[in-house]
């Protein structure tokens, strides 16, 4: 299926995506609505230049460009973009088209949902991470004070247009990063999807596998739009993963972990916590951890840096009554939310990870 209507906007895949997006541009031109494209330097050069010639109904448009990387997902850059929109005459009838990976779709969605209390926007994700995760589900956010996604909102978009050809523009590291979120989808909801991904590998991800991951996420978020229950499952690997990501952004700003890399290591650790908490069979965890290590390698992290990592846990949005809450596994395809874990087990998980 190449089209799916959701609470957060319609999703269009493969050939239908270009047709549907061009129709949206035709409507914008007919109503004299201003069109703005938000890109980073990489997606401007590698993706937008390929996209625009395929759009016969594209009229006049304005271009907003930010530097690539997580550093652009900030309130400072947001303020610059709000000012640019105002100077360029954006109004409530305008539409912002976000062309890029997860940083661009998170940032662009936040800009659009807050400018003039909300203007129309859509996503054209160009990374594997964006296609299977960041662009789907209505979350928008920026990072503040080094904390991932500290400020944001839920907002529905006009549409998400998936063009798999853009995956050809990605370096291997970016493909691998997006693959981590696909593995997560299988681990929390679909054991056969996980096995299929491991069999194929990130280098040969197929459109059908992208669609399967997308549909797993859509099924979860549509059942729980505001993350009161089941949607928390999607945070498997993210409690410690986000902490690792924040630590590396602060400690190594010129060589941070990519989001998917941090989530992969977070999943390794949270699989270990699942075993230490008595939820998951150790042999099952060991097999998955071996898969993760074979794809993402191992990360040597000194004890002094681990203390910095755990200091970020207090900002996790799942925390309740000052207690860090995890999503753990009890089997492949079966996640358990709102798990309270003793700090001593978190420490043991780290020690086992470093010894592996």
Short mmCIF file of C-alpha atoms in Angstrom, two decimals, residues 1-352:
data_model
loop_
_atom_site.label_atom_id
_atom_site.label_comp_id
_atom_site.label_asym_id
_atom_site.label_seq_id
_atom_site.Cartn_x
_atom_site.Cartn_y
_atom_site.Cartn_z
CA UNK A 1 0.00 0.00 0.00
CA UNK A 2 1.48 3.33 -1.11
CA UNK A 3 -0.98 5.62 0.71
CA UNK A 4 -2.20 5.65 4.28
CA UNK A 5 -4.33 8.31 5.97
CA UNK A 6 -3.46 8.91 9.61
CA UNK A 7 -4.36 11.23 12.47
CA UNK A 8 -1.08 13.05 11.88
CA UNK A 9 -1.39 13.51 8.12
CA UNK A 10 -1.47 11.28 5.07
CA UNK A 11 1.58 9.17 4.21
CA UNK A 12 2.48 8.70 0.55
CA UNK A 13 5.10 6.23 -0.65
CA UNK A 14 7.14 5.70 -3.84
CA UNK A 15 5.59 6.97 -7.11
CA UNK A 16 2.43 8.21 -5.42
CA UNK A 17 4.49 10.53 -3.22
CA UNK A 18 5.61 12.78 -6.08
CA UNK A 19 2.13 12.89 -7.57
CA UNK A 20 0.52 13.80 -4.25
CA UNK A 21 3.14 16.42 -3.39
CA UNK A 22 2.82 18.04 -6.80
CA UNK A 23 -0.96 18.18 -6.30
CA UNK A 24 -0.39 19.97 -2.99
CA UNK A 25 1.81 22.50 -4.78
CA UNK A 26 -0.87 22.98 -7.43
CA UNK A 27 -3.41 23.77 -4.71
CA UNK A 28 -0.97 26.19 -3.08
CA UNK A 29 -0.38 27.98 -6.39
CA UNK A 30 -4.11 28.23 -7.09
CA UNK A 31 -4.74 29.80 -3.69
CA UNK A 32 -1.67 32.07 -3.87
CA UNK A 33 -0.23 30.42 -0.77
CA UNK A 34 3.47 31.03 -0.28
CA UNK A 35 5.65 27.91 -0.30
CA UNK A 36 8.82 27.68 1.79
CA UNK A 37 11.37 24.86 1.59
CA UNK A 38 13.47 24.14 4.69
CA UNK A 39 16.70 22.24 3.97
CA UNK A 40 20.18 21.82 5.34
CA UNK A 41 23.24 22.32 3.19
CA UNK A 42 23.45 18.62 2.33
CA UNK A 43 19.81 18.04 1.43
CA UNK A 44 19.78 21.26 -0.59
CA UNK A 45 22.59 19.98 -2.79
CA UNK A 46 21.79 16.28 -2.92
CA UNK A 47 18.00 16.11 -2.69
CA UNK A 48 16.24 19.40 -3.44
CA UNK A 49 18.06 19.81 -6.74
CA UNK A 50 16.78 16.35 -7.75
CA UNK A 51 13.27 17.00 -6.49
CA UNK A 52 12.39 20.38 -8.01
CA UNK A 53 12.59 19.34 -11.70
CA UNK A 54 10.03 16.59 -10.96
CA UNK A 55 7.38 19.12 -9.87
CA UNK A 56 5.51 20.64 -12.84
CA UNK A 57 3.16 22.58 -10.56
CA UNK A 58 5.87 24.28 -8.55
CA UNK A 59 5.46 28.03 -8.64
CA UNK A 60 7.47 30.62 -6.79
CA UNK A 61 9.03 29.52 -3.53
CA UNK A 62 11.42 30.70 -0.83
CA UNK A 63 14.36 28.69 0.47
CA UNK A 64 15.40 28.45 4.12
CA UNK A 65 18.72 26.71 4.75
CA UNK A 66 20.43 25.71 8.00
CA UNK A 67 23.75 23.97 8.69
CA UNK A 68 23.57 20.16 8.87
CA UNK A 69 23.77 18.38 12.21
CA UNK A 70 21.95 18.24 15.53
CA UNK A 71 23.34 21.65 16.54
CA UNK A 72 20.80 23.29 14.22
CA UNK A 73 17.90 21.78 16.18
CA UNK A 74 18.02 24.63 18.68
CA UNK A 75 15.86 27.46 19.92
CA UNK A 76 18.44 29.91 18.52
CA UNK A 77 18.07 28.55 15.00
CA UNK A 78 14.30 28.40 15.49
CA UNK A 79 14.28 32.13 16.30
CA UNK A 80 16.28 32.86 13.15
CA UNK A 81 13.80 30.89 11.06
CA UNK A 82 10.75 32.56 12.63
CA UNK A 83 12.32 35.93 11.80
CA UNK A 84 13.09 34.83 8.25
CA UNK A 85 9.52 33.66 7.71
CA UNK A 86 8.19 36.99 8.94
CA UNK A 87 10.57 38.99 6.74
CA UNK A 88 9.61 36.89 3.71
CA UNK A 89 5.91 37.45 4.28
CA UNK A 90 4.81 34.03 5.54
CA UNK A 91 1.23 34.02 6.79
CA UNK A 92 -1.35 31.53 8.05
CA UNK A 93 -1.97 30.32 4.48
CA UNK A 94 1.69 29.55 3.81
CA UNK A 95 3.12 26.04 3.75
CA UNK A 96 6.54 24.94 4.99
CA UNK A 97 8.06 21.92 3.22
CA UNK A 98 10.70 20.17 5.30
CA UNK A 99 13.20 18.34 3.09
CA UNK A 100 15.75 16.44 5.13
CA UNK A 101 16.43 13.93 7.86
CA UNK A 102 15.18 13.80 11.42
CA UNK A 103 16.76 17.09 12.43
CA UNK A 104 14.98 18.96 9.64
CA UNK A 105 11.59 17.31 10.18
CA UNK A 106 11.74 17.86 13.96
CA UNK A 107 12.88 21.46 13.58
CA UNK A 108 10.61 22.30 10.66
CA UNK A 109 7.56 20.83 12.34
CA UNK A 110 8.31 22.87 15.46
CA UNK A 111 8.80 26.07 13.44
CA UNK A 112 5.55 25.60 11.53
CA UNK A 113 3.45 24.57 14.53
CA UNK A 114 4.52 27.66 16.50
CA UNK A 115 4.83 30.40 13.86
CA UNK A 116 1.63 32.50 14.03
CA UNK A 117 0.29 29.71 16.30
CA UNK A 118 0.54 27.27 13.42
CA UNK A 119 0.95 27.23 9.66
CA UNK A 120 0.66 24.28 7.32
CA UNK A 121 3.66 22.03 6.83
CA UNK A 122 4.66 18.74 5.26
CA UNK A 123 7.67 16.47 5.34
CA UNK A 124 9.81 14.99 2.60
CA UNK A 125 12.19 12.83 4.65
CA UNK A 126 15.47 12.11 2.91
CA UNK A 127 17.15 9.82 5.46
CA UNK A 128 16.22 6.31 6.50
CA UNK A 129 15.74 7.58 10.05
CA UNK A 130 13.38 10.27 8.81
CA UNK A 131 11.36 7.87 6.68
CA UNK A 132 10.74 5.23 9.33
CA UNK A 133 10.66 7.35 12.47
CA UNK A 134 11.16 11.10 12.79
CA UNK A 135 8.65 12.28 10.18
CA UNK A 136 5.85 9.99 11.40
CA UNK A 137 3.61 10.55 14.38
CA UNK A 138 3.27 14.29 14.81
CA UNK A 139 6.16 14.99 17.18
CA UNK A 140 8.06 18.24 16.74
CA UNK A 141 10.91 19.48 18.92
CA UNK A 142 14.13 21.36 19.48
CA UNK A 143 16.95 20.62 21.90
CA UNK A 144 17.48 23.06 24.77
CA UNK A 145 20.41 23.19 27.23
CA UNK A 146 21.80 20.04 25.64
CA UNK A 147 18.66 18.03 26.39
CA UNK A 148 17.20 16.13 23.44
CA UNK A 149 13.70 17.26 22.40
CA UNK A 150 13.14 19.26 25.60
CA UNK A 151 10.77 21.74 23.94
CA UNK A 152 8.22 20.67 21.36
CA UNK A 153 4.62 19.87 20.54
CA UNK A 154 2.39 17.37 18.80
CA UNK A 155 1.19 18.69 15.44
CA UNK A 156 -0.46 17.16 12.38
CA UNK A 157 1.09 17.85 8.99
CA UNK A 158 -0.39 18.09 5.51
CA UNK A 159 1.42 14.96 4.44
CA UNK A 160 4.58 12.89 4.54
CA UNK A 161 6.00 12.08 1.12
CA UNK A 162 8.45 9.16 1.04
CA UNK A 163 10.77 9.02 -1.96
CA UNK A 164 13.04 5.96 -1.53
CA UNK A 165 15.46 7.15 -4.23
CA UNK A 166 16.80 9.68 -1.73
CA UNK A 167 18.32 6.81 0.24
CA UNK A 168 20.89 6.54 -2.56
CA UNK A 169 22.32 9.89 -1.43
CA UNK A 170 23.10 8.69 2.09
CA UNK A 171 26.54 7.72 3.37
CA UNK A 172 26.81 4.28 4.93
CA UNK A 173 26.91 5.67 8.47
CA UNK A 174 23.56 7.47 8.01
CA UNK A 175 21.93 4.34 6.61
CA UNK A 176 23.16 2.34 9.57
CA UNK A 177 21.80 4.98 11.95
CA UNK A 178 18.30 4.73 10.51
CA UNK A 179 18.52 0.95 10.56
CA UNK A 180 18.68 1.07 14.37
CA UNK A 181 15.14 2.45 14.56
CA UNK A 182 13.94 -0.27 12.19
CA UNK A 183 15.50 -2.93 14.41
CA UNK A 184 13.74 -1.34 17.37
CA UNK A 185 10.38 -1.62 15.61
CA UNK A 186 10.92 -5.34 15.19
CA UNK A 187 12.12 -5.82 18.76
CA UNK A 188 9.10 -4.14 20.32
CA UNK A 189 6.36 -5.36 17.98
CA UNK A 190 7.31 -7.87 15.26
CA UNK A 191 9.87 -10.65 15.65
CA UNK A 192 9.63 -11.63 11.98
CA UNK A 193 10.41 -8.06 10.89
CA UNK A 194 13.47 -8.07 13.13
CA UNK A 195 14.67 -11.39 11.69
CA UNK A 196 14.09 -10.16 8.14
CA UNK A 197 16.15 -7.02 8.79
CA UNK A 198 19.04 -8.97 10.31
CA UNK A 199 18.99 -11.32 7.34
CA UNK A 200 19.08 -8.44 4.83
CA UNK A 201 21.40 -5.98 6.57
CA UNK A 202 21.29 -2.20 6.47
CA UNK A 203 23.11 -2.00 3.13
CA UNK A 204 20.22 -3.68 1.30
CA UNK A 205 17.13 -2.32 3.02
CA UNK A 206 14.14 -2.68 0.69
CA UNK A 207 11.12 -0.39 0.16
CA UNK A 208 8.93 -3.16 1.60
CA UNK A 209 11.00 -3.19 4.80
CA UNK A 210 10.78 0.60 5.04
CA UNK A 211 7.01 0.33 4.62
CA UNK A 212 6.80 -2.40 7.27
CA UNK A 213 8.70 -0.28 9.80
CA UNK A 214 6.62 2.76 8.95
CA UNK A 215 3.41 0.79 9.49
CA UNK A 216 4.60 -0.57 12.84
CA UNK A 217 5.22 2.96 14.06
CA UNK A 218 1.90 4.19 12.64
CA UNK A 219 -0.02 1.39 14.34
CA UNK A 220 1.55 2.34 17.68
CA UNK A 221 1.11 6.11 17.46
CA UNK A 222 -2.44 5.94 16.15
CA UNK A 223 -3.45 3.80 19.12
CA UNK A 224 -1.91 6.33 21.54
CA UNK A 225 -1.40 9.73 19.87
CA UNK A 226 -0.24 11.62 22.98
CA UNK A 227 2.06 8.93 24.44
CA UNK A 228 -0.03 8.07 27.48
CA UNK A 229 0.58 4.33 27.18
CA UNK A 230 1.50 2.10 24.24
CA UNK A 231 3.40 4.81 22.37
CA UNK A 232 6.02 4.69 25.11
CA UNK A 233 7.12 1.36 23.59
CA UNK A 234 8.83 3.37 20.86
CA UNK A 235 11.24 4.65 23.50
CA UNK A 236 12.94 1.27 23.84
CA UNK A 237 16.66 2.02 23.75
CA UNK A 238 16.00 5.74 24.08
CA UNK A 239 16.31 6.27 27.83
CA UNK A 240 20.01 5.46 27.91
CA UNK A 241 20.35 6.16 24.18
CA UNK A 242 19.30 9.80 24.53
CA UNK A 243 21.59 10.14 27.55
CA UNK A 244 24.52 8.84 25.48
CA UNK A 245 23.59 11.13 22.61
CA UNK A 246 23.40 14.20 24.87
CA UNK A 247 26.72 13.34 26.52
CA UNK A 248 28.50 13.01 23.19
CA UNK A 249 26.98 16.24 21.86
CA UNK A 250 28.36 18.05 24.89
CA UNK A 251 31.71 16.26 25.23
CA UNK A 252 32.50 15.72 21.54
CA UNK A 253 30.58 18.40 19.60
CA UNK A 254 32.68 17.85 16.48
CA UNK A 255 32.28 14.07 16.53
CA UNK A 256 29.00 13.19 18.25
CA UNK A 257 27.13 9.92 18.02
CA UNK A 258 24.42 9.86 15.39
CA UNK A 259 20.95 9.34 16.84
CA UNK A 260 20.63 5.76 15.62
CA UNK A 261 24.08 4.86 16.89
CA UNK A 262 23.18 6.12 20.36
CA UNK A 263 19.89 4.22 20.23
CA UNK A 264 21.66 1.01 19.19
CA UNK A 265 23.96 1.21 22.21
CA UNK A 266 20.94 2.17 24.32
CA UNK A 267 19.15 -0.97 23.15
CA UNK A 268 22.17 -3.11 24.07
CA UNK A 269 22.10 -1.65 27.58
CA UNK A 270 18.34 -1.91 27.97
CA UNK A 271 18.40 -5.52 26.80
CA UNK A 272 20.89 -6.11 29.61
CA UNK A 273 18.55 -4.35 32.04
CA UNK A 274 15.73 -6.59 30.79
CA UNK A 275 17.78 -9.63 31.77
CA UNK A 276 18.91 -8.18 35.11
CA UNK A 277 15.29 -7.31 35.91
CA UNK A 278 14.19 -10.90 35.28
CA UNK A 279 12.06 -10.10 32.24
CA UNK A 280 14.08 -11.47 29.33
CA UNK A 281 15.89 -14.76 28.80
CA UNK A 282 19.65 -14.16 28.84
CA UNK A 283 20.28 -16.23 25.70
CA UNK A 284 17.74 -14.23 23.70
CA UNK A 285 19.32 -10.98 24.87
CA UNK A 286 22.80 -12.24 24.08
CA UNK A 287 21.82 -13.09 20.50
CA UNK A 288 20.32 -9.64 19.90
CA UNK A 289 23.27 -7.91 21.55
CA UNK A 290 25.56 -9.84 19.23
CA UNK A 291 23.53 -8.61 16.25
CA UNK A 292 23.81 -5.02 17.48
CA UNK A 293 27.55 -5.30 18.05
CA UNK A 294 28.10 -6.80 14.60
CA UNK A 295 26.36 -3.83 12.98
CA UNK A 296 27.34 -0.92 15.22
CA UNK A 297 30.57 -2.15 16.77
CA UNK A 298 31.50 -1.53 20.38
CA UNK A 299 31.95 1.74 22.22
CA UNK A 300 34.67 2.10 24.84
CA UNK A 301 33.33 4.50 27.46
CA UNK A 302 35.44 5.37 30.52
CA UNK A 303 33.79 5.29 33.93
CA UNK A 304 34.14 9.06 34.31
CA UNK A 305 32.12 9.55 31.13
CA UNK A 306 29.49 7.05 32.23
CA UNK A 307 28.81 9.25 35.25
CA UNK A 308 28.15 12.11 32.83
CA UNK A 309 25.83 9.90 30.77
CA UNK A 310 23.71 8.93 33.76
CA UNK A 311 23.43 12.57 34.83
CA UNK A 312 21.27 13.16 31.75
CA UNK A 313 18.68 10.58 32.83
CA UNK A 314 16.91 13.09 35.08
CA UNK A 315 15.62 14.88 31.97
CA UNK A 316 13.90 11.84 30.45
CA UNK A 317 10.26 12.58 29.69
CA UNK A 318 9.07 9.17 30.94
CA UNK A 319 10.26 9.82 34.50
CA UNK A 320 7.64 9.58 37.23
CA UNK A 321 7.98 10.86 40.80
CA UNK A 322 11.72 11.41 40.28
CA UNK A 323 12.11 7.77 39.20
CA UNK A 324 13.71 6.90 35.86
CA UNK A 325 11.35 4.69 33.85
CA UNK A 326 12.50 2.33 31.12
CA UNK A 327 10.94 0.39 28.29
CA UNK A 328 12.26 -3.18 28.54
CA UNK A 329 11.70 -6.41 26.63
CA UNK A 330 10.24 -9.68 27.81
CA UNK A 331 10.62 -11.27 24.38
CA UNK A 332 11.35 -10.31 20.80
CA UNK A 333 8.24 -8.44 19.70
CA UNK A 334 6.99 -7.81 23.25
CA UNK A 335 7.89 -4.64 25.18
CA UNK A 336 7.04 -3.63 28.74
CA UNK A 337 6.62 0.06 29.55
CA UNK A 338 7.07 2.08 32.76
CA UNK A 339 9.74 -0.18 34.28
CA UNK A 340 11.47 1.19 37.36
CA UNK A 341 15.08 -0.02 37.58
CA UNK A 342 17.38 0.16 40.58
CA UNK A 343 20.45 2.35 39.89
CA UNK A 344 22.71 -0.57 40.83
CA UNK A 345 21.34 -2.53 37.85
CA UNK A 346 22.03 0.38 35.52
CA UNK A 347 25.59 0.32 36.77
CA UNK A 348 25.85 -3.45 36.22
CA UNK A 349 24.48 -3.09 32.70
CA UNK A 350 27.21 -0.55 31.92
CA UNK A 351 29.92 -2.81 33.37
CA UNK A 352 28.65 -5.81 31.38
#
